[in-house]
CSV table of C-alpha atoms in Angstrom, one decimal:
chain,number,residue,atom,x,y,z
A,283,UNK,CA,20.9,38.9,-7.9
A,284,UNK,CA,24.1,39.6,-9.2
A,285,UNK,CA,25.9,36.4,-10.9
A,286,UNK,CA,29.2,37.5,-8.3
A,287,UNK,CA,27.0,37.1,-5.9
A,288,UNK,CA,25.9,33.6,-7.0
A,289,UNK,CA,29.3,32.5,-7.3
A,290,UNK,CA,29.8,33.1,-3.4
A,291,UNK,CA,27.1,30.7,-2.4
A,292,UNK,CA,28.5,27.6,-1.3
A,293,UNK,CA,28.8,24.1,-2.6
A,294,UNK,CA,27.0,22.9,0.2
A,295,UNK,CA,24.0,25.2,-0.1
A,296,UNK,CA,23.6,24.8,-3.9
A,297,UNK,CA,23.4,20.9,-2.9
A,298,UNK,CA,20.7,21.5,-0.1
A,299,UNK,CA,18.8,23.4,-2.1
A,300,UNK,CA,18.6,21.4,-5.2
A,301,UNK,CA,18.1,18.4,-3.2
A,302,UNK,CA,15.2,20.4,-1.3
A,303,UNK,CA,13.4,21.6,-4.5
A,304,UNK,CA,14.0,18.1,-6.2
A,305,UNK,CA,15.7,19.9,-9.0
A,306,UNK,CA,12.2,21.4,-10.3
A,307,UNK,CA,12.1,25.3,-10.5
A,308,UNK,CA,9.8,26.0,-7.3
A,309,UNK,CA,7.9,28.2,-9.8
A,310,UNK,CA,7.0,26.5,-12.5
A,311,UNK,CA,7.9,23.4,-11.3
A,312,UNK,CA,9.9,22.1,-14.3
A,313,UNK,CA,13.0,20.1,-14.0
A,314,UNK,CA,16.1,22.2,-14.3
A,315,UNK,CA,18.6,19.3,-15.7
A,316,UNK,CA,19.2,19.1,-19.0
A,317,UNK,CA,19.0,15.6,-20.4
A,318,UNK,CA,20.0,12.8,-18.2
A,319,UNK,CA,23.6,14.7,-17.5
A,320,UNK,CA,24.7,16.8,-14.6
A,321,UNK,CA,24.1,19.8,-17.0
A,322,UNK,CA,21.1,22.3,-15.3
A,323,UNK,CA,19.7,26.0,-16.1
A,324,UNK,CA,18.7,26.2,-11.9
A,325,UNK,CA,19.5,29.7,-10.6
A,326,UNK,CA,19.6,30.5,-6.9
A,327,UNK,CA,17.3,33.4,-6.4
A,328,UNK,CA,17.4,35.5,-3.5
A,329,UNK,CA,14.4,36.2,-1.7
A,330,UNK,CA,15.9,39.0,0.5
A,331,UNK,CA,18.5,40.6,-1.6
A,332,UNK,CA,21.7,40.1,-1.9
A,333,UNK,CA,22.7,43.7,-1.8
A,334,UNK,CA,21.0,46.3,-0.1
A,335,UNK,CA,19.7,48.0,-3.6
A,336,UNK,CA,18.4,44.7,-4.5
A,337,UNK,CA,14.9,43.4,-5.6
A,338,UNK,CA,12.9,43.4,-2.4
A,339,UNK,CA,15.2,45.8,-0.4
A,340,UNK,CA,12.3,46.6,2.3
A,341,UNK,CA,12.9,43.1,3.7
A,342,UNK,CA,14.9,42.5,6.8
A,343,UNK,CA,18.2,40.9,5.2
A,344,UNK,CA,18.7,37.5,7.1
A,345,UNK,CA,22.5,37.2,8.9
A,346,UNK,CA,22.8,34.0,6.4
A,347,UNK,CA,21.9,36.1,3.0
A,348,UNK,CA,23.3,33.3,1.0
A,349,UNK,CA,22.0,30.5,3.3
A,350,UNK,CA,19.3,27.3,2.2
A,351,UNK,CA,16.6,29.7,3.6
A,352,UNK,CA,17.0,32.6,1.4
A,353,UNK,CA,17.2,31.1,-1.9
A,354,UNK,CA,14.9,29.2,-4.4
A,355,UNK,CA,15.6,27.6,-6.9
A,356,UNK,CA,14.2,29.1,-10.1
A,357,UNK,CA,14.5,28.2,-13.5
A,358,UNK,CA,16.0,31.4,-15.6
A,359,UNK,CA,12.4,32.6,-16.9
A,360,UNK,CA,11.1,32.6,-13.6
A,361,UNK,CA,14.2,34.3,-11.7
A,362,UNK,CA,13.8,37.2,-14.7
A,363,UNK,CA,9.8,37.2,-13.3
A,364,UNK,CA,10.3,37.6,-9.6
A,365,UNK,CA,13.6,40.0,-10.0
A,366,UNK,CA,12.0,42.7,-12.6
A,367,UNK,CA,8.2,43.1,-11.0
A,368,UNK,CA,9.3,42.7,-7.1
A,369,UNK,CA,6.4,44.7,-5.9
A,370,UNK,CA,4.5,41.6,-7.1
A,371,UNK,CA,6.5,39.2,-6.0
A,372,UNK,CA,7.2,40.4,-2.1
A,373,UNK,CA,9.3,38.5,0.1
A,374,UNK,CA,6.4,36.9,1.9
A,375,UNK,CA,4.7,35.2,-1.3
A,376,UNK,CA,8.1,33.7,-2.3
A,377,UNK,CA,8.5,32.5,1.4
A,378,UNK,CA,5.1,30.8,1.0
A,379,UNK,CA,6.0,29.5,-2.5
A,380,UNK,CA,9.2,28.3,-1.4
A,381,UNK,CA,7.4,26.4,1.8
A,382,UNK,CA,4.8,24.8,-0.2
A,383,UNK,CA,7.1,23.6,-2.7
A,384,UNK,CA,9.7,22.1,-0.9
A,385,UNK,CA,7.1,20.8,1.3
A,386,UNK,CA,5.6,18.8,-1.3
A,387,UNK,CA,8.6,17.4,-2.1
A,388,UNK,CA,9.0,16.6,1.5
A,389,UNK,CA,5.6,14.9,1.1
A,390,UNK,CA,6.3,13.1,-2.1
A,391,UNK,CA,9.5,11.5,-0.8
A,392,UNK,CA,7.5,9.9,2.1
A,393,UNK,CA,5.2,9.0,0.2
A,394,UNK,CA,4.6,4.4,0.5
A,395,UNK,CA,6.0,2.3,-2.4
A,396,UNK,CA,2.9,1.0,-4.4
A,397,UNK,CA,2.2,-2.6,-3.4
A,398,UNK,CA,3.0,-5.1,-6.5
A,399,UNK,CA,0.8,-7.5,-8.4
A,400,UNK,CA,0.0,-10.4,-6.7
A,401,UNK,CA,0.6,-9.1,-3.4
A,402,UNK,CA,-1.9,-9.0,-0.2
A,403,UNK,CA,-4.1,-6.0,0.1
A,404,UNK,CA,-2.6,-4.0,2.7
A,405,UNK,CA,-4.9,-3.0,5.7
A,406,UNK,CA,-6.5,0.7,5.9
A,407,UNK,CA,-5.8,3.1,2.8
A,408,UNK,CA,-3.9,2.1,-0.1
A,409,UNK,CA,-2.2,4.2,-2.6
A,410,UNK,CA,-5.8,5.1,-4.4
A,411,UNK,CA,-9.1,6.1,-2.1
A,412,UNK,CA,-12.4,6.4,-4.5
A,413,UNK,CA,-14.9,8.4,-3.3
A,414,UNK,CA,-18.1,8.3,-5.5
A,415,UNK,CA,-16.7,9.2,-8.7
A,416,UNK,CA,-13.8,10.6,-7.4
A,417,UNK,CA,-10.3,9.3,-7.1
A,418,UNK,CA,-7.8,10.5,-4.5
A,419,UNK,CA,-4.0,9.7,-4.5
A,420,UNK,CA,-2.5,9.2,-0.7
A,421,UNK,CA,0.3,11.5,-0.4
A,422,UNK,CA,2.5,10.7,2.1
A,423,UNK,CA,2.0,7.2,5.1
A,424,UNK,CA,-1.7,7.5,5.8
A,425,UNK,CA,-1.8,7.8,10.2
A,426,UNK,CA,-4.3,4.8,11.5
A,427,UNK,CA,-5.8,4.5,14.5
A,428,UNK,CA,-7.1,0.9,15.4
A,429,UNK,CA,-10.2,0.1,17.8
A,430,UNK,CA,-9.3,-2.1,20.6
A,431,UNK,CA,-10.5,-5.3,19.1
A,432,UNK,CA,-8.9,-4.4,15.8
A,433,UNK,CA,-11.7,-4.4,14.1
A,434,UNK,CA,-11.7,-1.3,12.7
A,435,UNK,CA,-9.3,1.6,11.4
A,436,UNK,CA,-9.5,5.3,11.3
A,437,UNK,CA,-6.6,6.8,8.5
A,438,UNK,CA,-5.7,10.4,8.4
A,439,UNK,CA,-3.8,11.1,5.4
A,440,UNK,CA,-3.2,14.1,2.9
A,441,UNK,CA,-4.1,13.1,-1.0
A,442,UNK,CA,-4.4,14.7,-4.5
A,443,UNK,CA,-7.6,14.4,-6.4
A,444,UNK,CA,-7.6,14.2,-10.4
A,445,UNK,CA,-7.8,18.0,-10.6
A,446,UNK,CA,-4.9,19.2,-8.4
A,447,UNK,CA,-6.8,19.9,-5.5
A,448,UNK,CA,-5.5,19.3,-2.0
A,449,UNK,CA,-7.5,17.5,0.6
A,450,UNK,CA,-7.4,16.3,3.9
A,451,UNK,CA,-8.8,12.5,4.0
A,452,UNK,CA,-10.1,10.6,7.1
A,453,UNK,CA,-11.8,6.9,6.9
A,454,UNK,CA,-13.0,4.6,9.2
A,455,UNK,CA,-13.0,1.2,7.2
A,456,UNK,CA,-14.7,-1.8,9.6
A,457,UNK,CA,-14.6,-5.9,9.5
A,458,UNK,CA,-17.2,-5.9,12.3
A,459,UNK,CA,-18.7,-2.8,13.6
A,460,UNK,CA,-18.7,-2.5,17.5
A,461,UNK,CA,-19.0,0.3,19.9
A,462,UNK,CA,-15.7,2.1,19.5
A,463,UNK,CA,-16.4,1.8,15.6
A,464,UNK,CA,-20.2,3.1,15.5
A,465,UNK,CA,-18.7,6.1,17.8
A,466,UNK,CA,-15.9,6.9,15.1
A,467,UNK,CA,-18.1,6.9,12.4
A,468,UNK,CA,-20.9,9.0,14.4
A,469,UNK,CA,-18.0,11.7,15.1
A,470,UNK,CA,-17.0,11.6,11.3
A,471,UNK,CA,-20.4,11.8,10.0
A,472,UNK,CA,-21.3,14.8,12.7
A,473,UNK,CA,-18.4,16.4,11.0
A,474,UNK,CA,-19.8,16.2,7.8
A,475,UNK,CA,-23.2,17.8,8.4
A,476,UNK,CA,-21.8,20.9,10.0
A,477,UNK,CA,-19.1,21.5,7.3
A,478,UNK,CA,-21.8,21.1,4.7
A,479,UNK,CA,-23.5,24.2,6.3
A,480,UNK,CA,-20.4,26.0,4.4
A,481,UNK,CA,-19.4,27.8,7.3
A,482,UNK,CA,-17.0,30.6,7.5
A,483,UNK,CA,-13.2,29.5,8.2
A,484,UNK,CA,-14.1,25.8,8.4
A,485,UNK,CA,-12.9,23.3,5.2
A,486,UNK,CA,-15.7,22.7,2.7
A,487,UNK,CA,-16.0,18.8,1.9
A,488,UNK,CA,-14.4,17.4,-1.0
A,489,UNK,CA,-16.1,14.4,-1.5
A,490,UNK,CA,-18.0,11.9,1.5
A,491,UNK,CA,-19.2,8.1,0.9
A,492,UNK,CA,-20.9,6.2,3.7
A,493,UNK,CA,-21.3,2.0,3.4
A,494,UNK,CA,-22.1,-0.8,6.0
A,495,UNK,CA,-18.3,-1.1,6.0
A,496,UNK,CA,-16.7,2.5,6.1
A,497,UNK,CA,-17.3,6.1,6.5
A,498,UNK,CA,-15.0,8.3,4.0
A,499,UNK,CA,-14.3,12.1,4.5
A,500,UNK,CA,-12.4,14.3,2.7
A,501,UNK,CA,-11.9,18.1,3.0
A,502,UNK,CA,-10.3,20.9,0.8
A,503,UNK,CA,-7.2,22.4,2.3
A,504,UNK,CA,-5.0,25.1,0.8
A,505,UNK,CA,-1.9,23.0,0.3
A,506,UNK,CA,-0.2,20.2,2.6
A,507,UNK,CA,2.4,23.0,3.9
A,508,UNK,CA,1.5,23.4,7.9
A,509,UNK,CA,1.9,26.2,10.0
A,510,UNK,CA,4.8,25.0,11.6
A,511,UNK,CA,6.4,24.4,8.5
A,512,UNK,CA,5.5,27.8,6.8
A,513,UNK,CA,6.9,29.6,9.8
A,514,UNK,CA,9.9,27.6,10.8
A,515,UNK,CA,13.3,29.7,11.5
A,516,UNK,CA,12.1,33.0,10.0
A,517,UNK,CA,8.7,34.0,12.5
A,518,UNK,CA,10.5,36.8,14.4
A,519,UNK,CA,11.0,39.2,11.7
A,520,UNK,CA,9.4,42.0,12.0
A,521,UNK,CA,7.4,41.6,8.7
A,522,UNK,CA,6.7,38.1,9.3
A,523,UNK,CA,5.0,39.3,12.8
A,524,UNK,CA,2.6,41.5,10.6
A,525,UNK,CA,1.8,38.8,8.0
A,526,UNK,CA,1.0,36.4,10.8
A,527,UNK,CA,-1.4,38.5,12.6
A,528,UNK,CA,-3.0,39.1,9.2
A,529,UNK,CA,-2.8,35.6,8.2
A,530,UNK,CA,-5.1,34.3,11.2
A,531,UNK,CA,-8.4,36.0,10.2
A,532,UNK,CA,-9.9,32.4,8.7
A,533,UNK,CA,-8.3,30.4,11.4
A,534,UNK,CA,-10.2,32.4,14.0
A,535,UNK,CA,-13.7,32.4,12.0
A,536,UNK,CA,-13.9,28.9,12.3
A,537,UNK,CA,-13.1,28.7,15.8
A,538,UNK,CA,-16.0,31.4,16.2
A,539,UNK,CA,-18.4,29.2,14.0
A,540,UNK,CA,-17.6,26.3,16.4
A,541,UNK,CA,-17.6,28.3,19.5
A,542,UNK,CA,-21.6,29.6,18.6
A,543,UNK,CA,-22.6,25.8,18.4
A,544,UNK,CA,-21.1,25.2,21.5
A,545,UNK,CA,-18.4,23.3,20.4
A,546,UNK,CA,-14.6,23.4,20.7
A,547,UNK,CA,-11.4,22.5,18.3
A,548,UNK,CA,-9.6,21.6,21.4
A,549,UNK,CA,-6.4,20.6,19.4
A,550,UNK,CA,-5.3,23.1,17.6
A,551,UNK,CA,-1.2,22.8,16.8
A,552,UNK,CA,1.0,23.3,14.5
A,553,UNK,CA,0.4,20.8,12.6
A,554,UNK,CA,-3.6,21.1,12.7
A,555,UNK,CA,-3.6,24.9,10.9
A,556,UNK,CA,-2.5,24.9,7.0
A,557,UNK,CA,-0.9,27.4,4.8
A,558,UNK,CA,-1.8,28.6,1.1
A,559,UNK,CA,1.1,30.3,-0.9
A,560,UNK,CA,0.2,33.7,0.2
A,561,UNK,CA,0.3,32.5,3.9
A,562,UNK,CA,-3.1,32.9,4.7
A,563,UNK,CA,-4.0,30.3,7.4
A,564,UNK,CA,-7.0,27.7,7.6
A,565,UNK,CA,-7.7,24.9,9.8
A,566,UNK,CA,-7.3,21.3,8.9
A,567,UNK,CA,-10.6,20.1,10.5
A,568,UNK,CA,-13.0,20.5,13.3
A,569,UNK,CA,-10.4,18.6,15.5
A,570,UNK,CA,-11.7,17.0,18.5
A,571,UNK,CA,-15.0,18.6,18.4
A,572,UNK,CA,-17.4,15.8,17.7
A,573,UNK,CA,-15.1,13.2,20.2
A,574,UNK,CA,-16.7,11.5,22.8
A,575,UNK,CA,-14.7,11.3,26.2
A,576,UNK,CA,-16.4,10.2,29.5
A,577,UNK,CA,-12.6,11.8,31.2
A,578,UNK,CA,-13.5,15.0,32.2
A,579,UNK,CA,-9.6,16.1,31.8
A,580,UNK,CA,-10.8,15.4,27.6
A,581,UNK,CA,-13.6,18.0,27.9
A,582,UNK,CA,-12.4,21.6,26.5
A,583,UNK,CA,-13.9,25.0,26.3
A,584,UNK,CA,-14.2,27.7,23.6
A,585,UNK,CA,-11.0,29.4,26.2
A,586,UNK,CA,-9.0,26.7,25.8
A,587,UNK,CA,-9.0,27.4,21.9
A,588,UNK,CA,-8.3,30.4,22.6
A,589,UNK,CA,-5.5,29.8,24.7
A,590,UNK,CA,-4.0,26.9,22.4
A,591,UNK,CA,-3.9,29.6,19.4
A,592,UNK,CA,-2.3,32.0,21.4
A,593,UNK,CA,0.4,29.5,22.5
A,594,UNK,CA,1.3,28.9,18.5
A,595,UNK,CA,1.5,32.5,17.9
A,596,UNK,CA,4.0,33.1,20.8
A,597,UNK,CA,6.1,30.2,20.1
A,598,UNK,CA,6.2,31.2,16.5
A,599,UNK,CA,6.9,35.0,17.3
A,600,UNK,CA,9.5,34.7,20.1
A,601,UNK,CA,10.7,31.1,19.2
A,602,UNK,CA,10.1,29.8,22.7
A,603,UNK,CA,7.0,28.6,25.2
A,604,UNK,CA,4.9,31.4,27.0
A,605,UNK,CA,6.8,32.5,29.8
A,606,UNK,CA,4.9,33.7,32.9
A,607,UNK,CA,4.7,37.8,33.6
A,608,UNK,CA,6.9,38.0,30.3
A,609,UNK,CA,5.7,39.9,27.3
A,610,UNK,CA,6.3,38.8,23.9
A,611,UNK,CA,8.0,41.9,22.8
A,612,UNK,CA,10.2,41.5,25.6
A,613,UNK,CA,11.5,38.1,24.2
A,614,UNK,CA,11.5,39.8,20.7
A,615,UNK,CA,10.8,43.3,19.8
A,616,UNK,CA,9.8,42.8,16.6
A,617,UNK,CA,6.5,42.1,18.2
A,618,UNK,CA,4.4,45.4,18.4
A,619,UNK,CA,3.0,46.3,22.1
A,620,UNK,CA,-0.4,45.9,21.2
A,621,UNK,CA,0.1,42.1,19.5
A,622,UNK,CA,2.1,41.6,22.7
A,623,UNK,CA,-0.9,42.4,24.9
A,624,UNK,CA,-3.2,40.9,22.8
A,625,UNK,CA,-1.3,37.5,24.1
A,626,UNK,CA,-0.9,38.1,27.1
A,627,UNK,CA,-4.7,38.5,27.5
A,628,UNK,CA,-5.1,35.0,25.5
A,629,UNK,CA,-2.3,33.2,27.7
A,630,UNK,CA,-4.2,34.5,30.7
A,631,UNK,CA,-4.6,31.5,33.5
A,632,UNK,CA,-8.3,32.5,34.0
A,633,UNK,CA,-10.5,31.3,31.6
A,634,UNK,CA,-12.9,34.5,32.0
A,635,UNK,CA,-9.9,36.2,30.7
A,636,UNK,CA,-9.2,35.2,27.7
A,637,UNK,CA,-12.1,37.1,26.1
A,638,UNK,CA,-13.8,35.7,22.4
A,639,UNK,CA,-11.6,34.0,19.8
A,640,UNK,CA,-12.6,36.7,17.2
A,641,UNK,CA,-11.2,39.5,20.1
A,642,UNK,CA,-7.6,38.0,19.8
A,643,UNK,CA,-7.8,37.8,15.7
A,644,UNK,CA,-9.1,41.1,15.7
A,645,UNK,CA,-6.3,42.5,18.2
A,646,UNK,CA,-3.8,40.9,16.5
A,647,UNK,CA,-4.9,41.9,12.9
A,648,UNK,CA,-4.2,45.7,14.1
C-alpha cells in the first residue's frame, strides 16, 4: 500500500469511507482525528492489493481496487499490522472485520434517542432491558409486534450487555394476558428449554426472566453483522465461494438438531443467519419453530429448510434467484461443479429430493 497509490483514491471514497467507519480505525476502533480539528492519522488500507506484488496478492483484485469496498480505514499501527504479517491477516478476515465494523456503526446510528426526564415511558423496550442481574443496551429500533387487542407486545431487537457481548433479545411485555399473549410467551419459553439443552449450532441463552407480566429472552450471537450484509457485492469470487461453503457448518448443525426433534426453522433469510469476524455463520434463533398456525400454508418441513438455505447460497454465489434447469456455475463459474450440484439437489421441486440438511453442508464444505 504504496502512499502513490493512496494519493489516487478519490475524494469521494476517502469521504465514504470515513463516514462508513465513523472515523474510528476498524481495528482498534480508536478515533483517527486529532483534537477537535480536521487533522486525522486514518490510512486507507487495501484489502486486495493495490499492486499485483502487494500484501495479500493470492486474492482476486476487484475491477474497483481503490473503491469503498476495498479499503478500511486503519489507524497507522494497525495498517503496519495487517500489511507486514498478511498470511495472518487474509483478505477474508479483513472482509469480516470491515463488515462487522461498519455494520455497527450502521447499528449505532439507528440507534432511538434516549427519552428525557419527565417524559412518558414509552411502550415495549426502552433504551435499557434488565434481565436478572443483567443489563442490556438496545442497539438499534427494537421491531414490535402487537396482539390484536393491544394488549401485549413482542420486541425483537439486538443489544450489548455490560461485558461486550452480543445478543439477540425478544420480550413479550403484557397489560392483560389473553390468548394471543399466553401463545407468544408459550413459543418463547419452548424456545428456551430446548436452547438450554446447549445444542450444537443453535445460540446458547444469555440471560431469561419470566413475570406475570413478561417473558424475556436473550441469546448470544457472534456480532449484529448478517449474512446478507457480510456477503453483499463481493459473494461471487472465487475465494469467497470457498469460505462460504466452509462458513455454513454451524448454520447447518442447528437445522439438524431441530430437524431430529421434529421441528423446522422455516424462516431462514438473510437477515435470520449472523456473521463473526472470521465469517463463520450461526443462526439468529430457532425462527418459527415453536409458532402455532392453524393455516396449513404456515406449516413447514425439515425440506423446506433445506431448500430456504439453498436459495441464500445461490443468490449470494450467482447474485440472482434460482433459475430453473440452470446451474449455478453456469450463472458464475467461480462456483465449483460439485457446490453447483450440491444446489441443484437442495433447489429440487420434490421434497424427497432435497436429501438431509447436513448432506448439503457437507457437499458444499468439499
Amino acid at each position: 500500500m504504496a502512499k502513490k497509490e493512496r494519493q489516487k483514491i478519490l475524494a469521494s471514497v476517502q469521504r465514504a469511507l470515513f463516514d462508513a467507519a465513523d472515523r474510528r480505525c476498524s481495528m482498534c476502533l480508536r478515533k483517527v482525528d486529532i483534537g477537535g480539528s480536521t487533522a486525522h492519522i486514518g490510512e486507507m488500507g487495501h484489502i486486495a492489493p493495490s499492486s499485483p506484488g502487494g500484501p495479500r496478492a493470492e486474492m482476486d483484485r476487484p475491477a474497483e481496487i481503490d473503491g469503498v469496498a476495498n479499503l478500511m480505514l486503519l489507524c497507522p499501527a494497525c495498517h503496519r499490522t495487517i500489511d507486514k504479517a498478511p498470511a495472518l491477516w487474509p483478505g477474508e478476515t479483513l472482509l469480516a472485520i470491515k463488515a462487522e465494523h461498519e455494520g455497527w456503526v450502521a447499528v449505532e446510528r439507528a440507534r432511538p434517542e434516549p427519552v428525557k426526564e419527565g417524559a412518558e415511558d414509552p411502550l415495549g423496550l426502552g433504551e435499557v432491558v434488565e434481565i436478572g442481574e443483567d443489563l442490556f443496551r438496545v442497539a438499534g429500533a427494537p421491531v414490535e409486534q402487537w396482539s390484536a387487542d393491544n394488549a401485549t407486545v413482542v420486541s425483537r431487537t439486538f443489544a450489548l450487555g455490560r461485558d461486550g457481548r452480543h445478543v439477540w433479545l425478544r420480550r413479550a411485555e403484557s397489560r392483560e394476558p389473553g390468548p394471543e399473549t399466553l401463545q407468544w410467551r408459550a413459543e418463547l419459553a419452548a424456545e428456551q428449554d430446548l436452547l438450554g439443552e446447549g445444542l450444537p449450532g443453535l445460540p446458547a441463552v444469555a440471560a431469561a426472566a419470566l413475570t406475570p407480566a413478561e417473558l424475556v429472552l436473550a441469546v448470544d450471537v457472534p456480532s449484529f453483522t448478517s449474512m446478507g450484509d457480510f456477503y453483499e457485492g463481493r459473494g461471487r469470487a472465487a475465494e469467497t465461494v470457498k469460505v462460504l461453503g466452509a462458513a455454513l457448518e454451524d448454520v447447518c448443525a442447528g437445522l439438524a438438531a431441530l430437524h431430529a426433534r421434529g421441528l423446522t426453522h422455516g424462516d431462514l433469510t438473510l437477515g435470520s443467519i449472523l456473521t463473526d469476524r472470521r465469517g463463520a455463520l450461526a443462526l439468529r434463533d430457532t425462527g418459527r419453530a415453536f409458532a402455532h398456525s392453524s393455516d396449513p400454508s404456515d406449516r413447514f418441513a425439515p425440506a423446506d429448510d433445506v431448500r430456504a438455505l439453498a436459495e441464500l447460497v445461490h443468490l449470494i454465489v450467482t447474485g440472482r434467484s434460482p433459475v430453473p434447469m440452470v446451474s449455478a456455475s453456469i450463472l458464475n463459474p467461480a462456483v465449483p461443479e460439485g457446490f453447483a450440484r450440491a444446489l441443484a439437489r437442495a433447489l429440487s421441486e420434490d421434497p424427497a429430493e432435497r436429501g438431509h440438511i447436513s448432506e448439503l453442508g457437507a457437499q458444499l464444505r468439499r
